[in-house]
mmCIF file of N, CA, C and O and ligand atoms in Angstrom:
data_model
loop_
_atom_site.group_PDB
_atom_site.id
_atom_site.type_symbol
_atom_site.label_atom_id
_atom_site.label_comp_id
_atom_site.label_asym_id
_atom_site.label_seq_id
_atom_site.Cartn_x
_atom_site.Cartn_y
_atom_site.Cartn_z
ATOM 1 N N UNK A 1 9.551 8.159 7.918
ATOM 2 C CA UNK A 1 9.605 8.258 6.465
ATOM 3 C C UNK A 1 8.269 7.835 5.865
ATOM 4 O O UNK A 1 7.709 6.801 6.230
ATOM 5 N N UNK A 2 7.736 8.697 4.886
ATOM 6 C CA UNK A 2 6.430 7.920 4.207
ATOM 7 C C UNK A 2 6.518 7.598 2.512
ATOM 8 O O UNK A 2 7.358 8.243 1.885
ATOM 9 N N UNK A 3 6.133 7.155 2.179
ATOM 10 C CA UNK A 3 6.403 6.113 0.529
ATOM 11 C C UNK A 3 4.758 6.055 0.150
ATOM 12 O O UNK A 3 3.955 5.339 0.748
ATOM 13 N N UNK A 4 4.433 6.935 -0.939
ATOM 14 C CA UNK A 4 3.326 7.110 -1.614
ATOM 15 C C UNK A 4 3.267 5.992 -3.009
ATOM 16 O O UNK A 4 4.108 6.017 -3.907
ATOM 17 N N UNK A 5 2.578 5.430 -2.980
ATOM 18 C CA UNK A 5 2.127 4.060 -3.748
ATOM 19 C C UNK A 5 1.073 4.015 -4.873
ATOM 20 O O UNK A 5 -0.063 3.555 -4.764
ATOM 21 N N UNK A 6 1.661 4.598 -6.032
ATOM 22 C CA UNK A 6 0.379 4.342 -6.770
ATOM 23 C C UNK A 6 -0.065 2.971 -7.489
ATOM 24 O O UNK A 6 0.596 2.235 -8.222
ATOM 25 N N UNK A 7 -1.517 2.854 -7.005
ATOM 26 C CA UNK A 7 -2.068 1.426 -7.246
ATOM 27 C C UNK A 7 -3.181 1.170 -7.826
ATOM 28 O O UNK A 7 -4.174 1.774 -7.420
ATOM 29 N N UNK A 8 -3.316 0.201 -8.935
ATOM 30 C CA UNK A 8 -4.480 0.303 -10.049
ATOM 31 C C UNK A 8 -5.571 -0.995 -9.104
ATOM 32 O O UNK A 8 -5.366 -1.983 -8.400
ATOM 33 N N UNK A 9 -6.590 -0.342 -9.557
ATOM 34 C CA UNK A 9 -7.672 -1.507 -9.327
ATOM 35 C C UNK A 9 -8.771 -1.189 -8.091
ATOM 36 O O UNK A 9 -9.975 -1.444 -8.044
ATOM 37 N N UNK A 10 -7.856 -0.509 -7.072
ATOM 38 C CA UNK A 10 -9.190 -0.345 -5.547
ATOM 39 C C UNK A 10 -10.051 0.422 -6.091
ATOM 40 O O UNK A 10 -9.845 1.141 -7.069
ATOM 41 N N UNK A 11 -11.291 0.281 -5.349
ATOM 42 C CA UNK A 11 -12.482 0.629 -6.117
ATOM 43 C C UNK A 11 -13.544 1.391 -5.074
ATOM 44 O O UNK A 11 -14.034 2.503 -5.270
ATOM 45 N N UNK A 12 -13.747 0.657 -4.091
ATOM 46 C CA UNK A 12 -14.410 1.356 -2.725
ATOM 47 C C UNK A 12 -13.054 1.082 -1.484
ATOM 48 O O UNK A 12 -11.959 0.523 -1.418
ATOM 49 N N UNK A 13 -13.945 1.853 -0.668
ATOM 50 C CA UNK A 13 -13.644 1.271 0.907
ATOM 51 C C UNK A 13 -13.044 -0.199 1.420
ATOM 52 O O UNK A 13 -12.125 -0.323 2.230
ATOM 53 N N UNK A 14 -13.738 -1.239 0.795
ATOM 54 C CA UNK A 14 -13.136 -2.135 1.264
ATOM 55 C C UNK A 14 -12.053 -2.564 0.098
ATOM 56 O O UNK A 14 -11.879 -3.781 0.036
ATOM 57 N N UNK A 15 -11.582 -2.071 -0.483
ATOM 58 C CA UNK A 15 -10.654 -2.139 -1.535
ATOM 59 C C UNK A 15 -9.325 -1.187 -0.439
ATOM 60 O O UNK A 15 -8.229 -1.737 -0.331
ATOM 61 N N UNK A 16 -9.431 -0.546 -0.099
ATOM 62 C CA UNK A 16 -8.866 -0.219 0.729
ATOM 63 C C UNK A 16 -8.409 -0.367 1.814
ATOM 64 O O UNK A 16 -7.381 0.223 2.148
ATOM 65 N N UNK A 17 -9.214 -1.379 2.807
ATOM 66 C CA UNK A 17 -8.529 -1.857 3.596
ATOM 67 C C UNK A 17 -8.053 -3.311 3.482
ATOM 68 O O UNK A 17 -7.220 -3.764 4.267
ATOM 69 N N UNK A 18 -8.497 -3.907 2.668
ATOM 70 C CA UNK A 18 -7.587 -4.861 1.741
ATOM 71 C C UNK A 18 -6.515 -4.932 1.877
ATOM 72 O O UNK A 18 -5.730 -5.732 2.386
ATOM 73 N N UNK A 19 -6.425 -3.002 0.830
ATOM 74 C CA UNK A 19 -4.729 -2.822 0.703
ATOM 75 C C UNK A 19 -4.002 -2.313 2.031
ATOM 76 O O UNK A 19 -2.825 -2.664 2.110
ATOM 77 N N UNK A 20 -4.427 -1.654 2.938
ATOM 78 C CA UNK A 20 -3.854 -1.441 3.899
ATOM 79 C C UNK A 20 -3.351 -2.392 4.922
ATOM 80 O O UNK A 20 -2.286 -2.313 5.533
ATOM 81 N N UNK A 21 -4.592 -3.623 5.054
ATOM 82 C CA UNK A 21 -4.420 -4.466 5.977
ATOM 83 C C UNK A 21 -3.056 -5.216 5.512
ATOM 84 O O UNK A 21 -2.056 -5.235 6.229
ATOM 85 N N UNK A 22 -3.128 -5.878 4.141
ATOM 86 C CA UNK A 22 -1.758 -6.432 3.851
ATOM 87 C C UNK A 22 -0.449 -5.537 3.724
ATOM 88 O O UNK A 22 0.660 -6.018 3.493
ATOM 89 N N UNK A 23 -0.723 -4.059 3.917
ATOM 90 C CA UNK A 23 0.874 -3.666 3.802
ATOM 91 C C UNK A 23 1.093 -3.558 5.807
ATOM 92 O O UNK A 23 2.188 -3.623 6.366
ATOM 93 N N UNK A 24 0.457 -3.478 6.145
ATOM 94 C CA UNK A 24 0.239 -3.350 7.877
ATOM 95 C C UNK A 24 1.105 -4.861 8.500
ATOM 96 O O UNK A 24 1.589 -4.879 9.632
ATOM 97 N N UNK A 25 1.176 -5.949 7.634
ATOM 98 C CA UNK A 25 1.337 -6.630 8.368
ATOM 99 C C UNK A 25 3.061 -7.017 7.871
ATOM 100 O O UNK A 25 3.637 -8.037 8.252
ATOM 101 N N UNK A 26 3.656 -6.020 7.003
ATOM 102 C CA UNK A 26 4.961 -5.616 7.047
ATOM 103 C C UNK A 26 5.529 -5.081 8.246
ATOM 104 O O UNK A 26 5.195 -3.918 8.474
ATOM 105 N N UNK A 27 6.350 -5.652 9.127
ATOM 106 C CA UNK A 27 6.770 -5.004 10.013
ATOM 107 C C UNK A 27 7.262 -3.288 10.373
ATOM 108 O O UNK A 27 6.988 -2.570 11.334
ATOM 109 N N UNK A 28 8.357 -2.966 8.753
ATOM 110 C CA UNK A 28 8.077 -1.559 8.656
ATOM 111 C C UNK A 28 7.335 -0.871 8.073
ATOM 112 O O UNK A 28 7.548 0.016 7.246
ATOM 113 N N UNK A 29 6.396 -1.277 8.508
ATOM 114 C CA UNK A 29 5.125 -0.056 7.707
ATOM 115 C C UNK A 29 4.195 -0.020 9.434
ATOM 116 O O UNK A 29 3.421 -0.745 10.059
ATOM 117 N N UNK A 30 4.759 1.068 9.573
ATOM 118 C CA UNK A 30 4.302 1.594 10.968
ATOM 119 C C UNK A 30 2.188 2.278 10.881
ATOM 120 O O UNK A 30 1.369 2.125 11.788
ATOM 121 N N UNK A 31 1.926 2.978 9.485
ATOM 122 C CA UNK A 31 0.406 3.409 9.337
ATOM 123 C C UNK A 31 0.513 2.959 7.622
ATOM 124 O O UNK A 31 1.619 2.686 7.157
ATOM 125 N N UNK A 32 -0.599 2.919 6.846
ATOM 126 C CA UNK A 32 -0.703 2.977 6.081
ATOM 127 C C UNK A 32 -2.345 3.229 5.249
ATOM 128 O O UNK A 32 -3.129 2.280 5.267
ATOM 129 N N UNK A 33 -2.827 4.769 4.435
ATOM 130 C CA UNK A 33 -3.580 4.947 4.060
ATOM 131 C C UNK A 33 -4.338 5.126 2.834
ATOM 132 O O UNK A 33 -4.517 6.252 2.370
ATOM 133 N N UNK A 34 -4.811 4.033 2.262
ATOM 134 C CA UNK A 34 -5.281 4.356 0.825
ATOM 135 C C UNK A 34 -6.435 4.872 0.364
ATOM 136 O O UNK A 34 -7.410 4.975 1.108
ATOM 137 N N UNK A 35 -6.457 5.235 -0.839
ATOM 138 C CA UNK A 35 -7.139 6.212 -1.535
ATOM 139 C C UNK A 35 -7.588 5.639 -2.514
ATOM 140 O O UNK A 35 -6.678 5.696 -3.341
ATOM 141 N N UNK A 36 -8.767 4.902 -3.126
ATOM 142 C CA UNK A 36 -9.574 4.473 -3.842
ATOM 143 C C UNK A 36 -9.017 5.660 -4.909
ATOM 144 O O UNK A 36 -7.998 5.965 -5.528
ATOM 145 N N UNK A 37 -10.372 6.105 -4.691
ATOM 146 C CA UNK A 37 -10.575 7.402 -5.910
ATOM 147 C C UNK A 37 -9.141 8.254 -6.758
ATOM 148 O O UNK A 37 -9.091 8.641 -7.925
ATOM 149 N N UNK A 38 -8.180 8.339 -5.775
ATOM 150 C CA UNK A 38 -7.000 8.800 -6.394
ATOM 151 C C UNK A 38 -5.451 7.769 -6.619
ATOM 152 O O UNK A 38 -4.292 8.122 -6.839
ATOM 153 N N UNK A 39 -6.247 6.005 -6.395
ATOM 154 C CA UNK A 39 -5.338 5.108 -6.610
ATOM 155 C C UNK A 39 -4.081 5.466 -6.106
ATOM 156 O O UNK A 39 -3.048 5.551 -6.770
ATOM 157 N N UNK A 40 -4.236 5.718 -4.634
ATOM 158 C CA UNK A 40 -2.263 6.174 -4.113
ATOM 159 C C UNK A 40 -2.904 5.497 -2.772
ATOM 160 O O UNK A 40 -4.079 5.514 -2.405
ATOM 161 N N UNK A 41 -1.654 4.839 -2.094
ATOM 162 C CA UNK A 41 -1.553 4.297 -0.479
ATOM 163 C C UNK A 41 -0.310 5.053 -0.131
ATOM 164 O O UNK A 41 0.772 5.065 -0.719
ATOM 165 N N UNK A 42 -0.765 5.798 1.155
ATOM 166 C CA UNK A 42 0.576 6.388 1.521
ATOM 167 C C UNK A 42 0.834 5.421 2.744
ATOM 168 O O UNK A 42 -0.105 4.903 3.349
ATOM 169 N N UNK A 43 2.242 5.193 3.095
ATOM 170 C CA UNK A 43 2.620 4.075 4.011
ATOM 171 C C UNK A 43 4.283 5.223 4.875
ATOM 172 O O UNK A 43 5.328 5.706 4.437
ATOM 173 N N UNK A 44 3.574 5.154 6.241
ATOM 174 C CA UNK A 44 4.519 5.842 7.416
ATOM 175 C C UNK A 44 5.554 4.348 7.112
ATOM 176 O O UNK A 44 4.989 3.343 6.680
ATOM 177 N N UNK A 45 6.923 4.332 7.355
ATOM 178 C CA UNK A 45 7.904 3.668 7.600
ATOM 179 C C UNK A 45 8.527 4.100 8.989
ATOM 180 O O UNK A 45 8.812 5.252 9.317
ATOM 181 N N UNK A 46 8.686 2.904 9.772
ATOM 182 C CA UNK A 46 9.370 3.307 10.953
ATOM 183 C C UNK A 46 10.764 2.431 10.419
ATOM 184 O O UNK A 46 11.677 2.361 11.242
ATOM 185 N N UNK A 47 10.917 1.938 9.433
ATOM 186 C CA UNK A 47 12.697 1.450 8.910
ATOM 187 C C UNK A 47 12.444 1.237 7.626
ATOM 188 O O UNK A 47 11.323 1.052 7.153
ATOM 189 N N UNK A 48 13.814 1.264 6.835
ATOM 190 C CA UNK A 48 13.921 0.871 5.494
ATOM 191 C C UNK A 48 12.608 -0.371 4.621
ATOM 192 O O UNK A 48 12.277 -1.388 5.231
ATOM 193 N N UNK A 49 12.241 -0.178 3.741
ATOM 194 C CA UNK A 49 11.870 -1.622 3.569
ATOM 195 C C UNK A 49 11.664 -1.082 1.637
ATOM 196 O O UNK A 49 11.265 -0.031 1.135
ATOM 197 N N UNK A 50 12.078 -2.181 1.122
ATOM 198 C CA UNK A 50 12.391 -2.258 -0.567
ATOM 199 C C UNK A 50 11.098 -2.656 -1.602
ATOM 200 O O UNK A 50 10.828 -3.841 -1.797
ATOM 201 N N UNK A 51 10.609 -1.966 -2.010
ATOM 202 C CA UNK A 51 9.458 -1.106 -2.966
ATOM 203 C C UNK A 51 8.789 -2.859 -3.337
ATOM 204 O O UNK A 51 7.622 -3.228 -3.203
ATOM 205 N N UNK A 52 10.170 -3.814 -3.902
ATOM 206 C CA UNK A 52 9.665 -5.045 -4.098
ATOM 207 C C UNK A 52 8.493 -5.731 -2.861
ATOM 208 O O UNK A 52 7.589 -6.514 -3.154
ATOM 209 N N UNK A 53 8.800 -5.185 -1.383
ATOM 210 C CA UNK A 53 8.330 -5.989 -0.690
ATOM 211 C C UNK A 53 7.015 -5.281 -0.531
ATOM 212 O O UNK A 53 6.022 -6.001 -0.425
ATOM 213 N N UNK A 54 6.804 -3.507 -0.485
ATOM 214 C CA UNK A 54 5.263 -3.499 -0.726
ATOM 215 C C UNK A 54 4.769 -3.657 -1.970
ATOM 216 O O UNK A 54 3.567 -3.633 -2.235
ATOM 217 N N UNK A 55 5.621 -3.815 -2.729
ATOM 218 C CA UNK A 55 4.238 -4.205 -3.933
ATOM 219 C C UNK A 55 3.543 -5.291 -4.184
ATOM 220 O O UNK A 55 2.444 -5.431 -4.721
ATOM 221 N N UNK A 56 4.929 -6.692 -3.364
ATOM 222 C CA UNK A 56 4.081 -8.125 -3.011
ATOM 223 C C UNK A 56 3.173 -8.105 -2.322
ATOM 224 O O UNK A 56 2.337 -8.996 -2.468
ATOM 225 N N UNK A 57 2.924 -6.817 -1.029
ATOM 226 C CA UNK A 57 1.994 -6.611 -0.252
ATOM 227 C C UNK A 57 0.484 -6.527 -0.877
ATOM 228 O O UNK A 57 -0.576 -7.061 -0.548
ATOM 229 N N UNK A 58 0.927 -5.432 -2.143
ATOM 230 C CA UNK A 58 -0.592 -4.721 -2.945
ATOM 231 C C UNK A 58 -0.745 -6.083 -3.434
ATOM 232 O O UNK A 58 -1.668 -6.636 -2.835
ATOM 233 N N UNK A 59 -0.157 -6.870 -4.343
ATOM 234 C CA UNK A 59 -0.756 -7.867 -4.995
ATOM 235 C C UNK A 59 -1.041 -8.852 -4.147
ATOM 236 O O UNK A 59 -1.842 -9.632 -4.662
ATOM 237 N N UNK A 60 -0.713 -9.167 -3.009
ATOM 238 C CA UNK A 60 -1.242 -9.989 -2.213
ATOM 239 C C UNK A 60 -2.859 -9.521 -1.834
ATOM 240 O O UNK A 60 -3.760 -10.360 -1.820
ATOM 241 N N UNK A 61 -3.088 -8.129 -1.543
ATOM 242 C CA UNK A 61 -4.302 -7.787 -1.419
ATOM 243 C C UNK A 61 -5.264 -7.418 -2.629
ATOM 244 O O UNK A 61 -6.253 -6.718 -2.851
ATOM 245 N N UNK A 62 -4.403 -8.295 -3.285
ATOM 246 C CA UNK A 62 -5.313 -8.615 -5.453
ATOM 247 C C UNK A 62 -5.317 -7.327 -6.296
ATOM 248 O O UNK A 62 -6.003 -7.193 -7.309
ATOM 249 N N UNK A 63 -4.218 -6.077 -5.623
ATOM 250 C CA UNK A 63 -4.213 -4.877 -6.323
ATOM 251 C C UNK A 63 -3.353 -4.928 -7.171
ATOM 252 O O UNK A 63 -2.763 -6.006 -7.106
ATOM 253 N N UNK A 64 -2.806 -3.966 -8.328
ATOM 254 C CA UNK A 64 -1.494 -3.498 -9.311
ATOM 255 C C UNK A 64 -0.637 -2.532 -8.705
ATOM 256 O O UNK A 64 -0.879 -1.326 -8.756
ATOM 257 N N UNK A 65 0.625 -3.153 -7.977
ATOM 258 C CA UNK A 65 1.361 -2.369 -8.052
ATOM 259 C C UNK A 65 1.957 -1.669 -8.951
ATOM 260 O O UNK A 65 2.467 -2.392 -9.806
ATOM 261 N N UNK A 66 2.186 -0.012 -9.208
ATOM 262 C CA UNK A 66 2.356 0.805 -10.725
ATOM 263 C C UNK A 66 3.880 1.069 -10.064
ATOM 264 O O UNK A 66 4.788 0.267 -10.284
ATOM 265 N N UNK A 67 4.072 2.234 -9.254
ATOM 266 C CA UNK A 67 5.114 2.796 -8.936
ATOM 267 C C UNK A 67 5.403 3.317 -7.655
ATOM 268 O O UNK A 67 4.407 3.157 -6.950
ATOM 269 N N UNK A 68 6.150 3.767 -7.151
ATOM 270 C CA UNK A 68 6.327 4.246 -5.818
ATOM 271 C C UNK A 68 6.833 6.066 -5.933
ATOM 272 O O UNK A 68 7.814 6.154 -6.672
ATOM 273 N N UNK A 69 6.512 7.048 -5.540
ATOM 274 C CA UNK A 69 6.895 8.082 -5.490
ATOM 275 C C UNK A 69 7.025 9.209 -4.607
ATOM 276 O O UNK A 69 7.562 10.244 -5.001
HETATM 277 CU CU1 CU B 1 -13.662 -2.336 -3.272
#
């Protein structure tokens, strides 16, 4: 399953793996790839996991979680 993440604030590259590294270390988030320029992280799920827990992820990596779609 994949869960597209739109997120305010990444800016380059390392804004990006920021956000990736902290949703990575969710157990179900099997890949996860963000997109500066078009503010979206798409995240592979290998099990359920509830929108609340990646968006603590983005703000843990100092981003705005907006919405999930
Ligand atoms: Cu950056």
């Amino acid at each position: 399953m994949e869960k597209t993440l739109i997120v305010e604030g990444m800016s380059c590259e390392h804004c990006e793996k920021r956000t990736e590294k902290e949703l990575l270390k969710i157990d179900a988030v099997s890949d996860a790839k963000a997109n500066a320029d078009q503010g979206q992280v798409v995240v592979s799920l290998s099990k359920e996991v509830t929108d609340d827990k990646l968006a603590e992820a983005v703000s843990e990596a100092g981003y705005e979680y907006i919405k999930t779609v």
